XYZ file of C-alpha atoms in Angstrom:
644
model
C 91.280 113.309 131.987
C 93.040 114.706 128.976
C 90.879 114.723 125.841
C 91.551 112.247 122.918
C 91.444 115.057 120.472
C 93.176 119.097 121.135
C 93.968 121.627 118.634
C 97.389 121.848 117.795
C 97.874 125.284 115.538
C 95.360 124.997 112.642
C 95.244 121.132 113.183
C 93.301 118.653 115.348
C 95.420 115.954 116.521
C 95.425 112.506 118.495
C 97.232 111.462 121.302
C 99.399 109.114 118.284
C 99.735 112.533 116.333
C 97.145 111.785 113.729
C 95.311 114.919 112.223
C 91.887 114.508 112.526
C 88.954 115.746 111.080
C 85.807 115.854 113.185
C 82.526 115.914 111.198
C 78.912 115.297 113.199
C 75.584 116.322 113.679
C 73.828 118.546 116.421
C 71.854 116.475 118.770
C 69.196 117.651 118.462
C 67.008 120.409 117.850
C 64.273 119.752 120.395
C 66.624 119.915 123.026
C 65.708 123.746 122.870
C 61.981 123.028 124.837
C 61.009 121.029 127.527
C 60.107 117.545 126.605
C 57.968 116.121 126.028
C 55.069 118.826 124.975
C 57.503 122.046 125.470
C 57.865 122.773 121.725
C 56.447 125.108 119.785
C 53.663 123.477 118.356
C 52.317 123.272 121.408
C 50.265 125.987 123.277
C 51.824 127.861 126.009
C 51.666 130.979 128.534
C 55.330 129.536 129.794
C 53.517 130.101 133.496
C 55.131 126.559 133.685
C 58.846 127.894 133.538
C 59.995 127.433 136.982
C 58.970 122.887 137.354
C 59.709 122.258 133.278
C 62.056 119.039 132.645
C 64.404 118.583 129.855
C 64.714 115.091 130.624
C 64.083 113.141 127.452
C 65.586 115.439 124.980
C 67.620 115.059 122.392
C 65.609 111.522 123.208
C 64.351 108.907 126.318
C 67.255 107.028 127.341
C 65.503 103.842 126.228
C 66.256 105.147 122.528
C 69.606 106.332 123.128
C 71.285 103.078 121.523
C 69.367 103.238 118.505
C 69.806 106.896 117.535
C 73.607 107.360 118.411
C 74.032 103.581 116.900
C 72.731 105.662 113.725
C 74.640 108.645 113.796
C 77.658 106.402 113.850
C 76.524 103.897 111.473
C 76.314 107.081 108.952
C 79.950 107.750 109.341
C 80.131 110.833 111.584
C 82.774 110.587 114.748
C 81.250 114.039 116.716
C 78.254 115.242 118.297
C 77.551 119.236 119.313
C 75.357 118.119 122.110
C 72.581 120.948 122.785
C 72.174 121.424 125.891
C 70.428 125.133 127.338
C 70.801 127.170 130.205
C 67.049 126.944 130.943
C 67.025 122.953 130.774
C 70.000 123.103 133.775
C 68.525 126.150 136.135
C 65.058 126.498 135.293
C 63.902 126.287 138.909
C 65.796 129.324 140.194
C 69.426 131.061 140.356
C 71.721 128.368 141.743
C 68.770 125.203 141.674
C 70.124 123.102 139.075
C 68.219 120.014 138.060
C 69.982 117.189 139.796
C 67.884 114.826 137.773
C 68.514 116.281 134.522
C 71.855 116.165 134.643
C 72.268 112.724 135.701
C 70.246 112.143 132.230
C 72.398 114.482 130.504
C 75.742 112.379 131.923
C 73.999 109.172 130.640
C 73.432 110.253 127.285
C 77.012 111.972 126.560
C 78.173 108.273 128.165
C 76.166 106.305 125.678
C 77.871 108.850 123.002
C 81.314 107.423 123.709
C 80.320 103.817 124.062
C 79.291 104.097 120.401
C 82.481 105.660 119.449
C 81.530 109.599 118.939
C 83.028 112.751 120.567
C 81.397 115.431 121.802
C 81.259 118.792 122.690
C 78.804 120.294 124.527
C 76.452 123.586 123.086
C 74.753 126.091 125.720
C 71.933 126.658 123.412
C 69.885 129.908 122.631
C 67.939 131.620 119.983
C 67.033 135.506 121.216
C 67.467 134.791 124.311
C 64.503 132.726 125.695
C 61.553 130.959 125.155
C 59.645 133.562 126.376
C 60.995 136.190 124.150
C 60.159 133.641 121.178
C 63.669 131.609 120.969
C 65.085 129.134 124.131
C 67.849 129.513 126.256
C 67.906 131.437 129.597
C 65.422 130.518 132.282
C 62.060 132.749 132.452
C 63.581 134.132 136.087
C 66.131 135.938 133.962
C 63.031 138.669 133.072
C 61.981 138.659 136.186
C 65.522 139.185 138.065
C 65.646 142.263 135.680
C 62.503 143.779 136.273
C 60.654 142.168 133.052
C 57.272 140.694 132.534
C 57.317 138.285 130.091
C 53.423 137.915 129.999
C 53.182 141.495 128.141
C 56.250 140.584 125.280
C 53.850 139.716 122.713
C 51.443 142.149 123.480
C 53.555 144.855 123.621
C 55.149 144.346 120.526
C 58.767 143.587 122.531
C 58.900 140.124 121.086
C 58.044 138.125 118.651
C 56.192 134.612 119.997
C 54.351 131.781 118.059
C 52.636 130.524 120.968
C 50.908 134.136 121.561
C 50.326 134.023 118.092
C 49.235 131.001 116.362
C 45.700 130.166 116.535
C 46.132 125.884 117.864
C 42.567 125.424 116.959
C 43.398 126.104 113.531
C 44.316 123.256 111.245
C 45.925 125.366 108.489
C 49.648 124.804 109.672
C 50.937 127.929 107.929
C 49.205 130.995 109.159
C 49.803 134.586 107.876
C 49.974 135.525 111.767
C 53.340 133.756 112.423
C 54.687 133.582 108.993
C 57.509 130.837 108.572
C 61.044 132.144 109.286
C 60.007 135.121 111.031
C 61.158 133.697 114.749
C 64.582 135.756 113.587
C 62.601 139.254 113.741
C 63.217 139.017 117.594
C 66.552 140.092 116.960
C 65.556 143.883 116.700
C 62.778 143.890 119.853
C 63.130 144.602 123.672
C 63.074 141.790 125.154
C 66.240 140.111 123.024
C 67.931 143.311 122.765
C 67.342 144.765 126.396
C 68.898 141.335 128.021
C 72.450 141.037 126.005
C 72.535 144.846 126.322
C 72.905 144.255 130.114
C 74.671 140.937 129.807
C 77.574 142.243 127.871
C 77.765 145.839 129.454
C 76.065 146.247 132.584
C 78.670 147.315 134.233
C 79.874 149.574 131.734
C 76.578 151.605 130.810
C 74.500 150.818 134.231
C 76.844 150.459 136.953
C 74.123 150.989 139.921
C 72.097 148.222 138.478
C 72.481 145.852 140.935
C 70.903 142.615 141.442
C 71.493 140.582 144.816
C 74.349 143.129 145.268
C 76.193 142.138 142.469
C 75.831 144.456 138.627
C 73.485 143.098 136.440
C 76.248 141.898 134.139
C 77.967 139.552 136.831
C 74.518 138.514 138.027
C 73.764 136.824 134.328
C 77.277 135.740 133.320
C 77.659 134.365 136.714
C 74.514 132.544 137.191
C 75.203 131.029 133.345
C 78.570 130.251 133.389
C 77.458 128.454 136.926
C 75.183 126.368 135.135
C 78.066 125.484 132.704
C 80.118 124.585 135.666
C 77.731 122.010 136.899
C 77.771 120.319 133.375
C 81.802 120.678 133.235
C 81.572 118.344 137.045
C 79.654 115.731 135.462
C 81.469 115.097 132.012
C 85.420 116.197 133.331
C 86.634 112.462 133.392
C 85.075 111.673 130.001
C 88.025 111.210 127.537
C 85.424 111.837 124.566
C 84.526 115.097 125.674
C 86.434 117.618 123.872
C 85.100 120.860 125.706
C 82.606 123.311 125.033
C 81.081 125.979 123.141
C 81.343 128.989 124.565
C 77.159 129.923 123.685
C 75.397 129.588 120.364
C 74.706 132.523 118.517
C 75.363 135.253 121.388
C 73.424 138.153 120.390
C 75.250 141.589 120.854
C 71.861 143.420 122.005
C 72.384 147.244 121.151
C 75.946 147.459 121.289
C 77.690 149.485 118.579
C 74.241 151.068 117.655
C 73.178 154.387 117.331
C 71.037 155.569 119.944
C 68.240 156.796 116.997
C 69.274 154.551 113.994
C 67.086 152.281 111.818
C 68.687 149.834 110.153
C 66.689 149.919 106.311
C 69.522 148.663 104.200
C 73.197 147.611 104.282
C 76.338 151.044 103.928
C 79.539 151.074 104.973
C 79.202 151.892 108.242
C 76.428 149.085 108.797
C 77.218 146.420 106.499
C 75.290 143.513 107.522
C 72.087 143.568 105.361
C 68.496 143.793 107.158
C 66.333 141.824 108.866
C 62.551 140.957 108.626
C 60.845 142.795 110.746
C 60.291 146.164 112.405
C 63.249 148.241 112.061
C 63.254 149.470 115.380
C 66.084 151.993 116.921
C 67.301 151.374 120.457
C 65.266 154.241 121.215
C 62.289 152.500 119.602
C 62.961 149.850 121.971
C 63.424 151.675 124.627
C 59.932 153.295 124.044
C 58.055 149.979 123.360
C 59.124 148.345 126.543
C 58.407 151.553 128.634
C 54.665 151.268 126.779
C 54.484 153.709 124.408
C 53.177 153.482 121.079
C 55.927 153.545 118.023
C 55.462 153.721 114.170
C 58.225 152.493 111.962
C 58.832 150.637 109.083
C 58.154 147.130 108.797
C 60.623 144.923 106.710
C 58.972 141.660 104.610
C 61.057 139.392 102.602
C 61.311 139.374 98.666
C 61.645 136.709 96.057
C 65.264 138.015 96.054
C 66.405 137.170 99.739
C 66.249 140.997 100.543
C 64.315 141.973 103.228
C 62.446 145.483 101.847
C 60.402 147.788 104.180
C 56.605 147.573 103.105
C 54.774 148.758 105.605
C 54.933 151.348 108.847
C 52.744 149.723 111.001
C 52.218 151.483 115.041
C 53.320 148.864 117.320
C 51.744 148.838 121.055
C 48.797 150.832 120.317
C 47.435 149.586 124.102
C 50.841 150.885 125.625
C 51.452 147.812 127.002
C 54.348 148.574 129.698
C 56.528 145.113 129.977
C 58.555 146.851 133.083
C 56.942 145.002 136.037
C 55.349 147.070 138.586
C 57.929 148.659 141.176
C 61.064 148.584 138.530
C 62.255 151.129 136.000
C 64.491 151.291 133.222
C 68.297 151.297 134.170
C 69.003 152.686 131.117
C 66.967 156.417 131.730
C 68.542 156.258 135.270
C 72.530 155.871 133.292
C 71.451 158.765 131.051
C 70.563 157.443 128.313
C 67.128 159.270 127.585
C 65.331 161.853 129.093
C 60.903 160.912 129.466
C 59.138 163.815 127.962
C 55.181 163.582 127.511
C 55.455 162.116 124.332
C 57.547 159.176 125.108
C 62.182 159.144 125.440
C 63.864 161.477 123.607
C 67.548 160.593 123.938
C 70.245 162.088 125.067
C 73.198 159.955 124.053
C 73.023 159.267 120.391
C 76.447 157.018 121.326
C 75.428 155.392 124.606
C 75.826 152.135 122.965
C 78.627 153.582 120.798
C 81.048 154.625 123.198
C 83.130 152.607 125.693
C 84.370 155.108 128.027
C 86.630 157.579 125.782
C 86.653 155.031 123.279
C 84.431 153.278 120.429
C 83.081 150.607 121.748
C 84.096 147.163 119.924
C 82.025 144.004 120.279
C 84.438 141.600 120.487
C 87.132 143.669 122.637
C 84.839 144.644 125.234
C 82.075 141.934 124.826
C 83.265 138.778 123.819
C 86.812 138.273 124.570
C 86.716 138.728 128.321
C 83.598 136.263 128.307
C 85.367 133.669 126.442
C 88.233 134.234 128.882
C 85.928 133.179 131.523
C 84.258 130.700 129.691
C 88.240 128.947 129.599
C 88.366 129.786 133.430
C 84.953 127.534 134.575
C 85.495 124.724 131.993
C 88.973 124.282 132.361
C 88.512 124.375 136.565
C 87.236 121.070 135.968
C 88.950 120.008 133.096
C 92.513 122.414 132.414
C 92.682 120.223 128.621
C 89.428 121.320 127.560
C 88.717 123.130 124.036
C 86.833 126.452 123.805
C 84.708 126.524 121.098
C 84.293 129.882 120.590
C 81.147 131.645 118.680
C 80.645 135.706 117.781
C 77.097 136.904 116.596
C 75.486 135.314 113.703
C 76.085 137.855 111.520
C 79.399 139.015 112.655
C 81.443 137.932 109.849
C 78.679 139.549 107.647
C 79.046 143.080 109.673
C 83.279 142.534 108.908
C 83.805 141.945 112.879
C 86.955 139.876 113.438
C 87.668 137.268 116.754
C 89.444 139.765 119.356
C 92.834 138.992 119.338
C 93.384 137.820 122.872
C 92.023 134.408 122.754
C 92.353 131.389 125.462
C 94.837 129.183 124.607
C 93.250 126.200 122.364
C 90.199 127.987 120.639
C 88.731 126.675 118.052
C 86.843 129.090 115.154
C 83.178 127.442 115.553
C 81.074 130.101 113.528
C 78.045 128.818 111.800
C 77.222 129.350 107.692
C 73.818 128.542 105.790
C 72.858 128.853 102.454
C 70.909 132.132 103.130
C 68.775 131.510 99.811
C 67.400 128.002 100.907
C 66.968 128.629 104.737
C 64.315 131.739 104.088
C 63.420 131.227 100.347
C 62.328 127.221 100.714
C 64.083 126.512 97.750
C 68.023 125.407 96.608
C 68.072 127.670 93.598
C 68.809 126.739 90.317
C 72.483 127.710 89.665
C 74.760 124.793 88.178
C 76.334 122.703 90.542
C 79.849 123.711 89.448
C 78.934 127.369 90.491
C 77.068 127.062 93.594
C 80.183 124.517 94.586
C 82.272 127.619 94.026
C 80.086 130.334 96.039
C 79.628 127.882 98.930
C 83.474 127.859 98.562
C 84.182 131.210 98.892
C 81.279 132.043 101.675
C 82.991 129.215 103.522
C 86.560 130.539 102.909
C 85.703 133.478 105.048
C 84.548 131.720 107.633
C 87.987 129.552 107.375
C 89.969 132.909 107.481
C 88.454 134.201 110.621
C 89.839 130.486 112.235
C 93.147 131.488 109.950
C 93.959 135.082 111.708
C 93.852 133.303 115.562
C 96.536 134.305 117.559
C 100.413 133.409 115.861
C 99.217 129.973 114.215
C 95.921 129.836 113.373
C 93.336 127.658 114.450
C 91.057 124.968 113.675
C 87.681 126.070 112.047
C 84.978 124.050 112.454
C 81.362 124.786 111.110
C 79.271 124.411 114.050
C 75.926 125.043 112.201
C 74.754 124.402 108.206
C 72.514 122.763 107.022
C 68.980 122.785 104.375
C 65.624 122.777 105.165
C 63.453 119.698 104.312
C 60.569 121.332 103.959
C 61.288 123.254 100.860
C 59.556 124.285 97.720
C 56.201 124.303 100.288
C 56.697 120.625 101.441
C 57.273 119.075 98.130
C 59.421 115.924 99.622
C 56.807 115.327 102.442
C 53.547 115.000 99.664
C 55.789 113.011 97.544
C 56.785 110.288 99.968
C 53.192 110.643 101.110
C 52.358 109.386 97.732
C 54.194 106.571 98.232
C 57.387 107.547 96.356
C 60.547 106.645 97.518
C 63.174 107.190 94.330
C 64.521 110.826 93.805
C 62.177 112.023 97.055
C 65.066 114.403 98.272
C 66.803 115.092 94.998
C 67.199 118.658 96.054
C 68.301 118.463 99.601
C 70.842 116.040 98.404
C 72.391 117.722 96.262
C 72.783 120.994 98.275
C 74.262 118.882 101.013
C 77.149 116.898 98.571
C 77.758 120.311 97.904
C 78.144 121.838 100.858
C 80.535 118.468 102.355
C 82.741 119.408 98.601
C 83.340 122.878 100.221
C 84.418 121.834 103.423
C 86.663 118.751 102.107
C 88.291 121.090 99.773
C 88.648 124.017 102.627
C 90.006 121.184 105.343
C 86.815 122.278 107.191
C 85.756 120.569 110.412
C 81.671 120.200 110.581
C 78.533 119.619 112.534
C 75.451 119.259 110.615
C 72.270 120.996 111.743
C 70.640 118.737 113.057
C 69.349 115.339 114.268
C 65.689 115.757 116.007
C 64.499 112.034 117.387
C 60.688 113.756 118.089
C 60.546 115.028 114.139
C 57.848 115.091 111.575
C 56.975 115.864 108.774
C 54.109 118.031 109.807
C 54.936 121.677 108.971
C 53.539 122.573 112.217
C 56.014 120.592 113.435
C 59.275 119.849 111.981
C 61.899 120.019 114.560
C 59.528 121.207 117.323
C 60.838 124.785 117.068
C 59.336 127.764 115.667
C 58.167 125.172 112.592
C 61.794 125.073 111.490
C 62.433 121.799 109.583
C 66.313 120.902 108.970
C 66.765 117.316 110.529
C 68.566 114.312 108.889
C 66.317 112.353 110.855
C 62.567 111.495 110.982
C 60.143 108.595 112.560
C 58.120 109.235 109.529
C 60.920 108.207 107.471
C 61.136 104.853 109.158
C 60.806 102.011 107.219
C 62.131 103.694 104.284
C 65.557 102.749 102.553
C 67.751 104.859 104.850
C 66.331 103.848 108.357
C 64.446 106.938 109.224
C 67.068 109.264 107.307
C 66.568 111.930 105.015
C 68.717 112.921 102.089
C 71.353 110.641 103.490
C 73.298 109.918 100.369
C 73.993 113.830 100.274
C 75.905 113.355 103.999
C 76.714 109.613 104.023
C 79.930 110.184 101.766
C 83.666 108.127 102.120
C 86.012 110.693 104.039
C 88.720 110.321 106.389
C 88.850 110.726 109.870
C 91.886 110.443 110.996
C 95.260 110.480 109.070
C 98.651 109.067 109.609
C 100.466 112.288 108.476
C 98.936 115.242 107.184
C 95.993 115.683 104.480
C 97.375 117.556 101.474
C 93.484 116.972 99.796
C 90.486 115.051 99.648
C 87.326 114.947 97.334
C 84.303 112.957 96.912
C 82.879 112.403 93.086
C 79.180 111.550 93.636
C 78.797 110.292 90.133
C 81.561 107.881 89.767
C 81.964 107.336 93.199
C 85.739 107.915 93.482
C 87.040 108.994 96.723
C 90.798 110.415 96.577
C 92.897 111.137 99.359
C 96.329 113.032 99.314
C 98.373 112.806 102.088
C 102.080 113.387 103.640
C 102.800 109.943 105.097
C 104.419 109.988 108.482
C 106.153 106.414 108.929
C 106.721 107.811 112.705
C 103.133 107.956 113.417
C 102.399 104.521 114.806
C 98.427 104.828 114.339
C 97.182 104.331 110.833
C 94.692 106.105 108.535
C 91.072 105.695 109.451
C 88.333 106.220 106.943
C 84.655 105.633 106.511
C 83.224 104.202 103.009
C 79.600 103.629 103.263
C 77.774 100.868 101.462
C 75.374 103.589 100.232
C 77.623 104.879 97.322
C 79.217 101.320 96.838
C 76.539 98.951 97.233
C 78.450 96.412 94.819
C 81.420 96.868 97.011
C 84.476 99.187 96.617
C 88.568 98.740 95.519
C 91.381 100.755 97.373
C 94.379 101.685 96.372
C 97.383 103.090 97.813
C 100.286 105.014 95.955
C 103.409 106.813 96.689
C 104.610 104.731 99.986
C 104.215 101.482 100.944
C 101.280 100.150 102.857
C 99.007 97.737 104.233
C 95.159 97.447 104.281
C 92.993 96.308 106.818
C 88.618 96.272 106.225
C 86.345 96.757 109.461
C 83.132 97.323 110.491
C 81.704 95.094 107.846
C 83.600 96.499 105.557
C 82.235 100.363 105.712
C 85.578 101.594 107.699
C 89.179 101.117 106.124
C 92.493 101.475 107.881
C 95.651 102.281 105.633
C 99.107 101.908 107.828
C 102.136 103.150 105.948
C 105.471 101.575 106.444
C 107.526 104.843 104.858
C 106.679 108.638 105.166
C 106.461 110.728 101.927
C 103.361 111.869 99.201
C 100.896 109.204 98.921
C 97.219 108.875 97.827
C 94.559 106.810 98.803
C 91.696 106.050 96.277
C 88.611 104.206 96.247
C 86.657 102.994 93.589
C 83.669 100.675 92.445
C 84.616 97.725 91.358
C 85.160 97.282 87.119
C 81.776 95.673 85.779
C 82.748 92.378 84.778
């Protein structure tokens, strides 16, 4: 069934020839762990990974009315529905859970009966849960030759349940320090598994697993999972498509075989990461269980990450090769063992593809979004990719690859660096951080820009700010019983934020909704104590229904046009709403927009200029149709009414 909404150029249209803007929320953030005691804050060897259920997340079926009836009461039309590869094929390569994804087809169901779209997010953060993100299934170490039991102990990953002492009440502890989940980046275990996903074939050809290359063994067995998902959703006209995988992670492509990253130069531009600053070959040595020194990164007051410290990592030469298996990369030449530990012997193995440098998204990405568009669009041929590079891709000055499926849409993700790590929104006039959160999101607009002949849509698949900022200060205020002025901060960085992306013609999907959150900061989303959800049961019975900061997301907008939008803007403090458009008389559909009682609680006048038409009020009077009866300029406005 052909989806309501494709990409046409830089535009999304409807089947009437609308443009549309699509603006959501990511449901949710505890769909990364098992449910219903899989997250973080919960103690965990993972010995469990093979008979874990996703069922129940983003929440029980029983709840799914309430929460989508919410999401759509706010105003948003979309949902990036999280979904993982773990939560589909946790049992085994090829046993998906039958019972999970008749829950999953329920809830994306439910999703359409309440009016959203949808597309749906393979989720992942470094990999796995067992290499301290979520993701792949814990068979993936194993079909490789890894032990995930020895990660943490061997200094190859990262993990707050090998980590944080349960027992403990203090819910910060120096031993998993907030924010550090990212350091994973740099160690084995991440960087040893997209290694061989993106390039088995290329740097260890005789790696074979069940007689197929390591590289086909992964992609296949997750782009299979993604197939069984495609089965169950292809005749669901709300279903836009999917992403192609969040934040892939480019392992140690492009790197040089002895380099540690310390600070940002032209030929490595993307800054550093907390952490140990670990070569490939310091990988390499960690995971075969020697002992390596380097320097250890920490975070400043600034947002830089500084090294500090040269701590030895896997002083007990932990080996986290399983017993029997070796390391393909020695047998492809690679690095030579000498007593000490590898000394390498390729200082481009990663650098070179064939008599060529190697590029990321040439050789890596583009033919896996490729095949991405083959498996979704075997089920459905009108589906959208929604195509992601690395995190900090843009960052590094890495561009899309050129050869894209047909009908991709830019879906790179953007955070206000400062607040995610540093707890805290700054303290920058509004005017200028409206302006840098323009240009930061310009770039990401220009990547969508440079697709193919026309362009593409870009749509922000990820921002967001943390609720937990300036240590908690909300939560022990609305503790105290206050209620006025509780998320000042959050709100403002959020009106903000939706300014930049109405004035870039930016499509959007929040990060996130969690049903299960709290605010516990041992909790928070139920992830590595990360804490970004517009959502919260602790919340409930407050003004906003269990929402946080709403009046910084809840905002008048449009969602679909009859024409084209020339502009839009929101002014929080009188509460005007303007919207320039090119009428199109021969579009029989009419303008759709949202107006939320929140910012007009006294009720709210529209006006129409340029061409003539009429007005209709809905939904109690929070959505607004506009249907023009000539084509030409015209602008919508809403206002409060004139006190009397």
């Amino acid at each position: 069934m052909t989806p309501e909404i494709r990409p046409h150029g830089r535009l999304m249209l409807d089947a009437a020839g609308r443009q549309v803007t699509l603006r959501g929320v990511n449901l949710g953030g505890d769909c990364k762990v098992p449910w219903p005691d899989g997250g973080a804050n919960h103690p965990s060897d993972f010995s469990d990974h093979r008979d874990v259920s996703f069922i129940g997340r983003p929440f029980p079926l029983a709840e799914a009315d309430e929460h989508l009836g919410r999401i759509a009461g706010w105003g948003f039309n979309t949902l990036r529905l999280l979904t993982t590869w773990e939560a589909v094929e946790h049992a085994g390569p090829g046993l998906y859970d039958q019972a999970y994804l008749d829950y999953l087809t329920e809830v994306c169901d439910r999703a359409g009966q309440h009016g959203l779209h949808l597309f749906v997010d393979f989720h992942q953060d470094v990999w796995s849960r067992m290499s301290g993100g979520d993701g792949a299934p814990g068979w993936t170490f194993e079909a490789v030759g890894l032990d995930f039991t020895r990660f943490d102990a061997a200094g190859a990953a990262h993990i707050m349940q090998a980590r944080y002492d349960y027992a403990d009440p203090t819910p910060r502890q120096a031993a998993y320090p907030q924010m550090t989940w990212g350091s994973n980046y740099r160690l084995p275990a991440n960087t040893l598994m997209w290694t061989l996903f993106w390039a088995g074939k290329h740097l260890t050809p005789q790696f074979l697993i069940d007689g197929a290359n390591v590289q086909d063994f992964l992609q296949g067995c997750y782009l299979g999972a993604m197939g069984e998902v495609g089965r169950r959703l292809k005749d669901m006209p709300h279903v836009l498509g999917f992403d192609t995988l969040n934040e892939p992670h480019p392992g140690w492509l492009g790197q040089p075989m002895t380099y540690r990253h310390l600070a940002a130069s032209a030929a490595h531009p993307e800054a550093p990461r907390v952490g140990p600053a670990l070569s490939p070959l310091d990988g390499l040595a960690l995971a075969l269980g020697f002992p390596v020194t380097v320097p250890f990164l920490t975070r400043q007051r600034d947002g830089r990450a500084v090294a500090t410290d040269e701590p030895t990592l896997n002083s007990d030469r932990m080996r986290v090769w399983r017993d029997g298996h070796d390391c393909p990369f020695e047998r492809a030449g690679a690095y030579r063992m000498s007593g000490a530990g590898p000394v390498a012997q390729n200082e481009d193995f990663f650098r070179r593809w064939g008599e060529a440098a190697l590029s990321i998204s040439d050789h890596a990405y583009r033919p896996f979004y490729h095949r991405v568009a083959e498996t979704i669009r075997a089920e459905n041929p009108d589906w959208t990719v929604f195509a992601e590079m690395d995190a900090f891709a843009l960052h590094a000055g890495r561009a899309f690859p050129g050869d894209l499926p047909e009908r991709t849409v830019n879906a790179s993700h953007w955070y206000d660096a400062r607040a995610l790590y540093l707890k805290h929104v700054g303290d920058d006039p509004e005017d200028e951080t409206r302006e840098r959160y323009i240009r930061e999101l310009g770039r990401l607009k220009g990547a969508g820009d440079a697709f193919g002949e026309t362009g593409a849509p870009s749509l922000v698949g990820e921002f967001g700010i943390p609720f937990d900022l300036d240590d908690g200060e909300s939560f022990t205020r609305w503790a105290a019983g206050e209620r006025d002025g509780v998320w000042r901060a959050q709100e403002m960085a959020l009106s903000l934020m939706y300014d930049a992306m109405d004035a870039l013609g930016l499509h959007s999907t929040q990060w996130n909704y969690t049903a299960s959150n709290a605010n516990d900061a041992r909790i928070g989303d139920g992830w590595n104590q990360e804490d970004l959800s517009v959502f919260s049961r602790d919340q409930a019975g407050g003004p906003d229904d269990g929402g946080r900061a709403v009046a910084g997301f809840c905002r008048p907008w449009a969602s679909r046009v009859q024409g084209r939008i020339v502009g839009t803007r929101f002014e929080r403090g009188s509460a005007t709403f303007r919207l320039d458009v090119e009428a199109d008389a021969g579009i029989a559909a009419p303008t759709e927009f949202y107006v939320p009682r929140l910012h007009y609680p006294d009720g709210f006048v529209v006006r129409v200029e340029g061409v003539p038409a009429s007005i209709e009020f809905l939904d109690d009077r929070q959505r607004v149709t506009v249907q023009a009866t000539a084509s030409g300029p015209a602008w919508i406005l809403v206002t409060a009414p004139r006190p009397r």
